Amino acid sequence: MIIINVLLKVKPEKREEFLVFVEDLVSKSRQDEGALFYDCLESLDTKNQFMIIENWRDQAAVDLHNETAHLKKFIVEIDQYLAADKELKKIAYPE
């Protein structure tokens, strides 16, 4: 299994637009082959700080996801919503 966490610090004035934007990514990514879990959650302690949490069956599933139109759109457009650089952490567990 592969776990990917992406920390996103969203500009307060872009919050509502971001929520609509990320919902599109989440709903489509949940349908991707090999997606075990995919969601975007907000910090309880820090307003406008979000974490995309992804669990994938294997690297092949991640590779397929990385080629989807919805992820490519996210990568191209996400920076307009962010107050800081995104932070990505990836953990791979042996099968």
PDB file of N, CA and C in Angstrom:
ATOM      1  N   MET A   1       0.856  -1.180   0.000  1.00  0.00           N
ATOM      2  CA  MET A   1       0.000   0.000   0.000  1.00  0.00           C
ATOM      3  C   MET A   1       0.898   1.238   0.000  1.00  0.00           C
ATOM      4  N   ILE A   2       0.414   2.283  -0.646  1.00  0.00           N
ATOM      5  CA  ILE A   2       1.113   3.570  -0.697  1.00  0.00           C
ATOM      6  C   ILE A   2       0.206   4.619  -0.067  1.00  0.00           C
ATOM      7  N   ILE A   3       0.774   5.386   0.854  1.00  0.00           N
ATOM      8  CA  ILE A   3       0.043   6.486   1.496  1.00  0.00           C
ATOM      9  C   ILE A   3       0.707   7.787   1.083  1.00  0.00           C
ATOM     10  N   ILE A   4      -0.106   8.734   0.629  1.00  0.00           N
ATOM     11  CA  ILE A   4       0.377  10.063   0.260  1.00  0.00           C
ATOM     12  C   ILE A   4      -0.444  11.081   1.046  1.00  0.00           C
ATOM     13  N   ASN A   5       0.253  11.983   1.725  1.00  0.00           N
ATOM     14  CA  ASN A   5      -0.394  13.088   2.440  1.00  0.00           C
ATOM     15  C   ASN A   5       0.100  14.392   1.841  1.00  0.00           C
ATOM     16  N   VAL A   6      -0.826  15.284   1.516  1.00  0.00           N
ATOM     17  CA  VAL A   6      -0.473  16.579   0.946  1.00  0.00           C
ATOM     18  C   VAL A   6      -1.057  17.666   1.837  1.00  0.00           C
ATOM     19  N   LEU A   7      -0.167  18.455   2.454  1.00  0.00           N
ATOM     20  CA  LEU A   7      -0.578  19.555   3.321  1.00  0.00           C
ATOM     21  C   LEU A   7      -0.787  20.810   2.475  1.00  0.00           C
ATOM     22  N   LEU A   8      -1.952  21.439   2.642  1.00  0.00           N
ATOM     23  CA  LEU A   8      -2.310  22.632   1.880  1.00  0.00           C
ATOM     24  C   LEU A   8      -2.741  23.727   2.847  1.00  0.00           C
ATOM     25  N   LYS A   9      -2.059  24.860   2.788  1.00  0.00           N
ATOM     26  CA  LYS A   9      -2.431  26.028   3.587  1.00  0.00           C
ATOM     27  C   LYS A   9      -3.103  27.017   2.644  1.00  0.00           C
ATOM     28  N   VAL A  10      -4.401  27.174   2.819  1.00  0.00           N
ATOM     29  CA  VAL A  10      -5.238  27.918   1.877  1.00  0.00           C
ATOM     30  C   VAL A  10      -5.401  29.373   2.324  1.00  0.00           C
ATOM     31  N   LYS A  11      -5.347  30.275   1.356  1.00  0.00           N
ATOM     32  CA  LYS A  11      -5.602  31.694   1.628  1.00  0.00           C
ATOM     33  C   LYS A  11      -7.029  31.833   2.154  1.00  0.00           C
ATOM     34  N   PRO A  12      -7.232  32.579   3.244  1.00  0.00           N
ATOM     35  CA  PRO A  12      -8.585  32.718   3.798  1.00  0.00           C
ATOM     36  C   PRO A  12      -9.607  33.226   2.779  1.00  0.00           C
ATOM     37  N   GLU A  13      -9.220  34.157   1.947  1.00  0.00           N
ATOM     38  CA  GLU A  13     -10.153  34.715   0.961  1.00  0.00           C
ATOM     39  C   GLU A  13     -10.456  33.759  -0.185  1.00  0.00           C
ATOM     40  N   LYS A  14      -9.697  32.659  -0.291  1.00  0.00           N
ATOM     41  CA  LYS A  14      -9.911  31.661  -1.349  1.00  0.00           C
ATOM     42  C   LYS A  14     -10.560  30.382  -0.818  1.00  0.00           C
ATOM     43  N   ARG A  15     -10.888  30.352   0.457  1.00  0.00           N
ATOM     44  CA  ARG A  15     -11.400  29.146   1.106  1.00  0.00           C
ATOM     45  C   ARG A  15     -12.592  28.523   0.387  1.00  0.00           C
ATOM     46  N   GLU A  16     -13.633  29.311   0.146  1.00  0.00           N
ATOM     47  CA  GLU A  16     -14.857  28.753  -0.453  1.00  0.00           C
ATOM     48  C   GLU A  16     -14.598  28.238  -1.866  1.00  0.00           C
ATOM     49  N   GLU A  17     -13.817  28.968  -2.652  1.00  0.00           N
ATOM     50  CA  GLU A  17     -13.463  28.509  -4.001  1.00  0.00           C
ATOM     51  C   GLU A  17     -12.644  27.226  -3.938  1.00  0.00           C
ATOM     52  N   PHE A  18     -11.712  27.175  -2.982  1.00  0.00           N
ATOM     53  CA  PHE A  18     -10.884  25.983  -2.810  1.00  0.00           C
ATOM     54  C   PHE A  18     -11.738  24.759  -2.500  1.00  0.00           C
ATOM     55  N   LEU A  19     -12.712  24.914  -1.622  1.00  0.00           N
ATOM     56  CA  LEU A  19     -13.559  23.777  -1.239  1.00  0.00           C
ATOM     57  C   LEU A  19     -14.277  23.178  -2.447  1.00  0.00           C
ATOM     58  N   VAL A  20     -14.756  24.014  -3.340  1.00  0.00           N
ATOM     59  CA  VAL A  20     -15.403  23.529  -4.561  1.00  0.00           C
ATOM     60  C   VAL A  20     -14.373  22.849  -5.460  1.00  0.00           C
ATOM     61  N   PHE A  21     -13.218  23.496  -5.600  1.00  0.00           N
ATOM     62  CA  PHE A  21     -12.138  22.984  -6.441  1.00  0.00           C
ATOM     63  C   PHE A  21     -11.666  21.607  -5.970  1.00  0.00           C
ATOM     64  N   VAL A  22     -11.410  21.466  -4.685  1.00  0.00           N
ATOM     65  CA  VAL A  22     -10.866  20.205  -4.169  1.00  0.00           C
ATOM     66  C   VAL A  22     -11.927  19.103  -4.153  1.00  0.00           C
ATOM     67  N   GLU A  23     -13.191  19.465  -4.011  1.00  0.00           N
ATOM     68  CA  GLU A  23     -14.260  18.455  -4.043  1.00  0.00           C
ATOM     69  C   GLU A  23     -14.273  17.734  -5.385  1.00  0.00           C
ATOM     70  N   ASP A  24     -14.022  18.464  -6.465  1.00  0.00           N
ATOM     71  CA  ASP A  24     -13.961  17.843  -7.793  1.00  0.00           C
ATOM     72  C   ASP A  24     -12.835  16.814  -7.842  1.00  0.00           C
ATOM     73  N   LEU A  25     -11.662  17.185  -7.338  1.00  0.00           N
ATOM     74  CA  LEU A  25     -10.528  16.260  -7.322  1.00  0.00           C
ATOM     75  C   LEU A  25     -10.847  15.023  -6.493  1.00  0.00           C
ATOM     76  N   VAL A  26     -11.379  15.222  -5.303  1.00  0.00           N
ATOM     77  CA  VAL A  26     -11.653  14.105  -4.397  1.00  0.00           C
ATOM     78  C   VAL A  26     -12.685  13.150  -4.992  1.00  0.00           C
ATOM     79  N   SER A  27     -13.783  13.684  -5.486  1.00  0.00           N
ATOM     80  CA  SER A  27     -14.844  12.807  -6.004  1.00  0.00           C
ATOM     81  C   SER A  27     -14.368  11.995  -7.203  1.00  0.00           C
ATOM     82  N   LYS A  28     -13.564  12.589  -8.061  1.00  0.00           N
ATOM     83  CA  LYS A  28     -13.052  11.853  -9.231  1.00  0.00           C
ATOM     84  C   LYS A  28     -11.940  10.885  -8.836  1.00  0.00           C
ATOM     85  N   SER A  29     -11.079  11.278  -7.918  1.00  0.00           N
ATOM     86  CA  SER A  29      -9.962  10.416  -7.510  1.00  0.00           C
ATOM     87  C   SER A  29     -10.441   9.169  -6.781  1.00  0.00           C
ATOM     88  N   ARG A  30     -11.535   9.280  -6.046  1.00  0.00           N
ATOM     89  CA  ARG A  30     -12.089   8.103  -5.357  1.00  0.00           C
ATOM     90  C   ARG A  30     -12.488   7.011  -6.337  1.00  0.00           C
ATOM     91  N   GLN A  31     -12.742   7.380  -7.578  1.00  0.00           N
ATOM     92  CA  GLN A  31     -13.149   6.424  -8.605  1.00  0.00           C
ATOM     93  C   GLN A  31     -11.963   5.830  -9.361  1.00  0.00           C
ATOM     94  N   ASP A  32     -10.770   6.356  -9.138  1.00  0.00           N
ATOM     95  CA  ASP A  32      -9.597   5.858  -9.847  1.00  0.00           C
ATOM     96  C   ASP A  32      -9.286   4.423  -9.440  1.00  0.00           C
ATOM     97  N   GLU A  33      -8.829   3.657 -10.407  1.00  0.00           N
ATOM     98  CA  GLU A  33      -8.418   2.272 -10.181  1.00  0.00           C
ATOM     99  C   GLU A  33      -7.357   2.224  -9.085  1.00  0.00           C
ATOM    100  N   GLY A  34      -7.568   1.409  -8.073  1.00  0.00           N
ATOM    101  CA  GLY A  34      -6.577   1.220  -7.019  1.00  0.00           C
ATOM    102  C   GLY A  34      -6.660   2.205  -5.866  1.00  0.00           C
ATOM    103  N   ALA A  35      -7.641   3.108  -5.907  1.00  0.00           N
ATOM    104  CA  ALA A  35      -7.823   4.049  -4.793  1.00  0.00           C
ATOM    105  C   ALA A  35      -8.506   3.321  -3.644  1.00  0.00           C
ATOM    106  N   LEU A  36      -7.837   3.243  -2.502  1.00  0.00           N
ATOM    107  CA  LEU A  36      -8.403   2.600  -1.322  1.00  0.00           C
ATOM    108  C   LEU A  36      -9.078   3.624  -0.415  1.00  0.00           C
ATOM    109  N   PHE A  37      -8.515   4.832  -0.366  1.00  0.00           N
ATOM    110  CA  PHE A  37      -9.074   5.931   0.423  1.00  0.00           C
ATOM    111  C   PHE A  37      -8.561   7.225  -0.178  1.00  0.00           C
ATOM    112  N   TYR A  38      -9.442   8.226  -0.264  1.00  0.00           N
ATOM    113  CA  TYR A  38      -9.042   9.533  -0.797  1.00  0.00           C
ATOM    114  C   TYR A  38      -9.973  10.571  -0.198  1.00  0.00           C
ATOM    115  N   ASP A  39      -9.407  11.539   0.530  1.00  0.00           N
ATOM    116  CA  ASP A  39     -10.236  12.579   1.123  1.00  0.00           C
ATOM    117  C   ASP A  39      -9.390  13.812   1.399  1.00  0.00           C
ATOM    118  N   CYS A  40     -10.066  14.916   1.632  1.00  0.00           N
ATOM    119  CA  CYS A  40      -9.428  16.169   2.023  1.00  0.00           C
ATOM    120  C   CYS A  40     -10.074  16.593   3.333  1.00  0.00           C
ATOM    121  N   LEU A  41      -9.241  16.734   4.364  1.00  0.00           N
ATOM    122  CA  LEU A  41      -9.732  17.043   5.703  1.00  0.00           C
ATOM    123  C   LEU A  41      -9.108  18.347   6.184  1.00  0.00           C
ATOM    124  N   GLU A  42      -9.870  19.087   7.004  1.00  0.00           N
ATOM    125  CA  GLU A  42      -9.358  20.338   7.548  1.00  0.00           C
ATOM    126  C   GLU A  42      -8.858  20.125   8.978  1.00  0.00           C
ATOM    127  N   SER A  43      -7.773  20.795   9.314  1.00  0.00           N
ATOM    128  CA  SER A  43      -7.214  20.742  10.660  1.00  0.00           C
ATOM    129  C   SER A  43      -8.231  21.268  11.672  1.00  0.00           C
ATOM    130  N   LEU A  44      -8.314  20.628  12.819  1.00  0.00           N
ATOM    131  CA  LEU A  44      -9.162  21.117  13.904  1.00  0.00           C
ATOM    132  C   LEU A  44      -8.540  22.325  14.593  1.00  0.00           C
ATOM    133  N   ASP A  45      -7.222  22.416  14.532  1.00  0.00           N
ATOM    134  CA  ASP A  45      -6.490  23.469  15.243  1.00  0.00           C
ATOM    135  C   ASP A  45      -6.189  24.706  14.394  1.00  0.00           C
ATOM    136  N   THR A  46      -6.036  24.512  13.088  1.00  0.00           N
ATOM    137  CA  THR A  46      -5.586  25.597  12.224  1.00  0.00           C
ATOM    138  C   THR A  46      -6.567  25.785  11.075  1.00  0.00           C
ATOM    139  N   LYS A  47      -7.317  26.856  11.134  1.00  0.00           N
ATOM    140  CA  LYS A  47      -8.298  27.139  10.081  1.00  0.00           C
ATOM    141  C   LYS A  47      -7.584  27.322   8.746  1.00  0.00           C
ATOM    142  N   ASN A  48      -8.199  26.824   7.714  1.00  0.00           N
ATOM    143  CA  ASN A  48      -7.690  26.915   6.340  1.00  0.00           C
ATOM    144  C   ASN A  48      -6.441  26.075   6.089  1.00  0.00           C
ATOM    145  N   GLN A  49      -6.176  25.144   6.968  1.00  0.00           N
ATOM    146  CA  GLN A  49      -5.103  24.170   6.725  1.00  0.00           C
ATOM    147  C   GLN A  49      -5.757  22.823   6.452  1.00  0.00           C
ATOM    148  N   PHE A  50      -5.462  22.267   5.303  1.00  0.00           N
ATOM    149  CA  PHE A  50      -6.099  21.039   4.840  1.00  0.00           C
ATOM    150  C   PHE A  50      -5.047  19.977   4.559  1.00  0.00           C
ATOM    151  N   MET A  51      -5.481  18.718   4.611  1.00  0.00           N
ATOM    152  CA  MET A  51      -4.622  17.595   4.270  1.00  0.00           C
ATOM    153  C   MET A  51      -5.393  16.687   3.319  1.00  0.00           C
ATOM    154  N   ILE A  52      -4.813  16.464   2.148  1.00  0.00           N
ATOM    155  CA  ILE A  52      -5.338  15.429   1.257  1.00  0.00           C
ATOM    156  C   ILE A  52      -4.660  14.134   1.675  1.00  0.00           C
ATOM    157  N   ILE A  53      -5.470  13.138   1.978  1.00  0.00           N
ATOM    158  CA  ILE A  53      -4.967  11.840   2.412  1.00  0.00           C
ATOM    159  C   ILE A  53      -5.352  10.814   1.353  1.00  0.00           C
ATOM    160  N   GLU A  54      -4.336  10.150   0.821  1.00  0.00           N
ATOM    161  CA  GLU A  54      -4.540   9.177  -0.258  1.00  0.00           C
ATOM    162  C   GLU A  54      -3.960   7.833   0.163  1.00  0.00           C
ATOM    163  N   ASN A  55      -4.723   6.780  -0.009  1.00  0.00           N
ATOM    164  CA  ASN A  55      -4.234   5.406   0.172  1.00  0.00           C
ATOM    165  C   ASN A  55      -4.442   4.677  -1.149  1.00  0.00           C
ATOM    166  N   TRP A  56      -3.351   4.133  -1.677  1.00  0.00           N
ATOM    167  CA  TRP A  56      -3.375   3.452  -2.978  1.00  0.00           C
ATOM    168  C   TRP A  56      -2.956   2.006  -2.822  1.00  0.00           C
ATOM    169  N   ARG A  57      -3.509   1.161  -3.663  1.00  0.00           N
ATOM    170  CA  ARG A  57      -3.200  -0.274  -3.647  1.00  0.00           C
ATOM    171  C   ARG A  57      -1.705  -0.511  -3.882  1.00  0.00           C
ATOM    172  N   ASP A  58      -1.123   0.191  -4.863  1.00  0.00           N
ATOM    173  CA  ASP A  58       0.281  -0.011  -5.218  1.00  0.00           C
ATOM    174  C   ASP A  58       0.770   1.162  -6.069  1.00  0.00           C
ATOM    175  N   GLN A  59       2.042   1.121  -6.440  1.00  0.00           N
ATOM    176  CA  GLN A  59       2.624   2.208  -7.232  1.00  0.00           C
ATOM    177  C   GLN A  59       1.976   2.316  -8.603  1.00  0.00           C
ATOM    178  N   ALA A  60       1.553   1.209  -9.178  1.00  0.00           N
ATOM    179  CA  ALA A  60       0.885   1.251 -10.481  1.00  0.00           C
ATOM    180  C   ALA A  60      -0.392   2.092 -10.408  1.00  0.00           C
ATOM    181  N   ALA A  61      -1.127   1.984  -9.305  1.00  0.00           N
ATOM    182  CA  ALA A  61      -2.345   2.792  -9.130  1.00  0.00           C
ATOM    183  C   ALA A  61      -1.997   4.276  -9.007  1.00  0.00           C
ATOM    184  N   VAL A  62      -0.913   4.590  -8.288  1.00  0.00           N
ATOM    185  CA  VAL A  62      -0.461   5.987  -8.169  1.00  0.00           C
ATOM    186  C   VAL A  62      -0.084   6.520  -9.544  1.00  0.00           C
ATOM    187  N   ASP A  63       0.633   5.713 -10.310  1.00  0.00           N
ATOM    188  CA  ASP A  63       1.056   6.133 -11.645  1.00  0.00           C
ATOM    189  C   ASP A  63      -0.142   6.418 -12.543  1.00  0.00           C
ATOM    190  N   LEU A  64      -1.166   5.582 -12.479  1.00  0.00           N
ATOM    191  CA  LEU A  64      -2.383   5.822 -13.266  1.00  0.00           C
ATOM    192  C   LEU A  64      -3.073   7.116 -12.815  1.00  0.00           C
ATOM    193  N   HIS A  65      -3.172   7.306 -11.509  1.00  0.00           N
ATOM    194  CA  HIS A  65      -3.782   8.526 -10.960  1.00  0.00           C
ATOM    195  C   HIS A  65      -3.023   9.768 -11.426  1.00  0.00           C
ATOM    196  N   ASN A  66      -1.702   9.678 -11.452  1.00  0.00           N
ATOM    197  CA  ASN A  66      -0.879  10.820 -11.845  1.00  0.00           C
ATOM    198  C   ASN A  66      -1.097  11.238 -13.299  1.00  0.00           C
ATOM    199  N   GLU A  67      -1.664  10.371 -14.103  1.00  0.00           N
ATOM    200  CA  GLU A  67      -1.916  10.677 -15.517  1.00  0.00           C
ATOM    201  C   GLU A  67      -3.356  11.130 -15.787  1.00  0.00           C
ATOM    202  N   THR A  68      -4.189  11.198 -14.758  1.00  0.00           N
ATOM    203  CA  THR A  68      -5.587  11.577 -14.966  1.00  0.00           C
ATOM    204  C   THR A  68      -5.729  13.076 -15.202  1.00  0.00           C
ATOM    205  N   ALA A  69      -6.763  13.439 -15.927  1.00  0.00           N
ATOM    206  CA  ALA A  69      -7.040  14.854 -16.210  1.00  0.00           C
ATOM    207  C   ALA A  69      -7.336  15.621 -14.927  1.00  0.00           C
ATOM    208  N   HIS A  70      -8.045  14.987 -13.971  1.00  0.00           N
ATOM    209  CA  HIS A  70      -8.398  15.715 -12.747  1.00  0.00           C
ATOM    210  C   HIS A  70      -7.174  16.023 -11.878  1.00  0.00           C
ATOM    211  N   LEU A  71      -6.187  15.122 -11.832  1.00  0.00           N
ATOM    212  CA  LEU A  71      -4.986  15.437 -11.056  1.00  0.00           C
ATOM    213  C   LEU A  71      -4.126  16.476 -11.782  1.00  0.00           C
ATOM    214  N   LYS A  72      -4.015  16.349 -13.082  1.00  0.00           N
ATOM    215  CA  LYS A  72      -3.239  17.339 -13.847  1.00  0.00           C
ATOM    216  C   LYS A  72      -3.837  18.732 -13.688  1.00  0.00           C
ATOM    217  N   LYS A  73      -5.162  18.832 -13.702  1.00  0.00           N
ATOM    218  CA  LYS A  73      -5.829  20.125 -13.496  1.00  0.00           C
ATOM    219  C   LYS A  73      -5.511  20.658 -12.100  1.00  0.00           C
ATOM    220  N   PHE A  74      -5.580  19.793 -11.105  1.00  0.00           N
ATOM    221  CA  PHE A  74      -5.270  20.186  -9.731  1.00  0.00           C
ATOM    222  C   PHE A  74      -3.855  20.759  -9.635  1.00  0.00           C
ATOM    223  N   ILE A  75      -2.899  20.072 -10.212  1.00  0.00           N
ATOM    224  CA  ILE A  75      -1.502  20.506 -10.145  1.00  0.00           C
ATOM    225  C   ILE A  75      -1.313  21.872 -10.805  1.00  0.00           C
ATOM    226  N   VAL A  76      -1.964  22.074 -11.930  1.00  0.00           N
ATOM    227  CA  VAL A  76      -1.825  23.342 -12.662  1.00  0.00           C
ATOM    228  C   VAL A  76      -2.493  24.499 -11.911  1.00  0.00           C
ATOM    229  N   GLU A  77      -3.622  24.244 -11.253  1.00  0.00           N
ATOM    230  CA  GLU A  77      -4.431  25.328 -10.695  1.00  0.00           C
ATOM    231  C   GLU A  77      -4.323  25.535  -9.182  1.00  0.00           C
ATOM    232  N   ILE A  78      -3.733  24.611  -8.434  1.00  0.00           N
ATOM    233  CA  ILE A  78      -3.789  24.689  -6.974  1.00  0.00           C
ATOM    234  C   ILE A  78      -3.089  25.909  -6.394  1.00  0.00           C
ATOM    235  N   ASP A  79      -1.996  26.351  -6.987  1.00  0.00           N
ATOM    236  CA  ASP A  79      -1.205  27.420  -6.375  1.00  0.00           C
ATOM    237  C   ASP A  79      -1.988  28.711  -6.150  1.00  0.00           C
ATOM    238  N   GLN A  80      -2.988  28.991  -6.963  1.00  0.00           N
ATOM    239  CA  GLN A  80      -3.769  30.224  -6.789  1.00  0.00           C
ATOM    240  C   GLN A  80      -4.538  30.249  -5.468  1.00  0.00           C
ATOM    241  N   TYR A  81      -4.738  29.098  -4.858  1.00  0.00           N
ATOM    242  CA  TYR A  81      -5.487  28.996  -3.603  1.00  0.00           C
ATOM    243  C   TYR A  81      -4.584  28.989  -2.365  1.00  0.00           C
ATOM    244  N   LEU A  82      -3.292  28.819  -2.559  1.00  0.00           N
ATOM    245  CA  LEU A  82      -2.397  28.537  -1.442  1.00  0.00           C
ATOM    246  C   LEU A  82      -1.686  29.772  -0.890  1.00  0.00           C
ATOM    247  N   ALA A  83      -1.540  29.782   0.438  1.00  0.00           N
ATOM    248  CA  ALA A  83      -0.802  30.828   1.137  1.00  0.00           C
ATOM    249  C   ALA A  83       0.660  30.417   1.342  1.00  0.00           C
ATOM    250  N   ALA A  84       0.977  29.152   1.130  1.00  0.00           N
ATOM    251  CA  ALA A  84       2.338  28.622   1.280  1.00  0.00           C
ATOM    252  C   ALA A  84       2.489  27.429   0.344  1.00  0.00           C
ATOM    253  N   ASP A  85       3.729  27.022   0.117  1.00  0.00           N
ATOM    254  CA  ASP A  85       3.972  25.853  -0.736  1.00  0.00           C
ATOM    255  C   ASP A  85       3.319  24.609  -0.148  1.00  0.00           C
ATOM    256  N   LYS A  86       2.810  23.752  -1.016  1.00  0.00           N
ATOM    257  CA  LYS A  86       2.246  22.485  -0.557  1.00  0.00           C
ATOM    258  C   LYS A  86       3.382  21.580  -0.088  1.00  0.00           C
ATOM    259  N   GLU A  87       3.057  20.700   0.840  1.00  0.00           N
ATOM    260  CA  GLU A  87       4.033  19.742   1.366  1.00  0.00           C
ATOM    261  C   GLU A  87       3.490  18.343   1.127  1.00  0.00           C
ATOM    262  N   LEU A  88       4.291  17.501   0.495  1.00  0.00           N
ATOM    263  CA  LEU A  88       3.870  16.150   0.148  1.00  0.00           C
ATOM    264  C   LEU A  88       4.757  15.140   0.877  1.00  0.00           C
ATOM    265  N   LYS A  89       4.109  14.142   1.474  1.00  0.00           N
ATOM    266  CA  LYS A  89       4.831  13.035   2.117  1.00  0.00           C
ATOM    267  C   LYS A  89       4.269  11.737   1.567  1.00  0.00           C
ATOM    268  N   LYS A  90       5.164  10.840   1.207  1.00  0.00           N
ATOM    269  CA  LYS A  90       4.769   9.552   0.622  1.00  0.00           C
ATOM    270  C   LYS A  90       5.428   8.429   1.406  1.00  0.00           C
ATOM    271  N   ILE A  91       4.622   7.420   1.733  1.00  0.00           N
ATOM    272  CA  ILE A  91       5.102   6.250   2.455  1.00  0.00           C
ATOM    273  C   ILE A  91       4.649   5.014   1.684  1.00  0.00           C
ATOM    274  N   ALA A  92       5.582   4.121   1.400  1.00  0.00           N
ATOM    275  CA  ALA A  92       5.249   2.869   0.716  1.00  0.00           C
ATOM    276  C   ALA A  92       5.448   1.717   1.693  1.00  0.00           C
ATOM    277  N   TYR A  93       4.443   0.863   1.809  1.00  0.00           N
ATOM    278  CA  TYR A  93       4.516  -0.320   2.663  1.00  0.00           C
ATOM    279  C   TYR A  93       4.698  -1.547   1.779  1.00  0.00           C
ATOM    280  N   PRO A  94       5.605  -2.417   2.137  1.00  0.00           N
ATOM    281  CA  PRO A  94       5.800  -3.641   1.340  1.00  0.00           C
ATOM    282  C   PRO A  94       4.541  -4.506   1.380  1.00  0.00           C
ATOM    283  N   GLU A  95       4.328  -5.186   0.294  1.00  0.00           N
ATOM    284  CA  GLU A  95       3.145  -6.071   0.206  1.00  0.00           C
ATOM    285  C   GLU A  95       3.390  -7.370   0.895  1.00  0.00           C
TER     286      GLU A  95
END
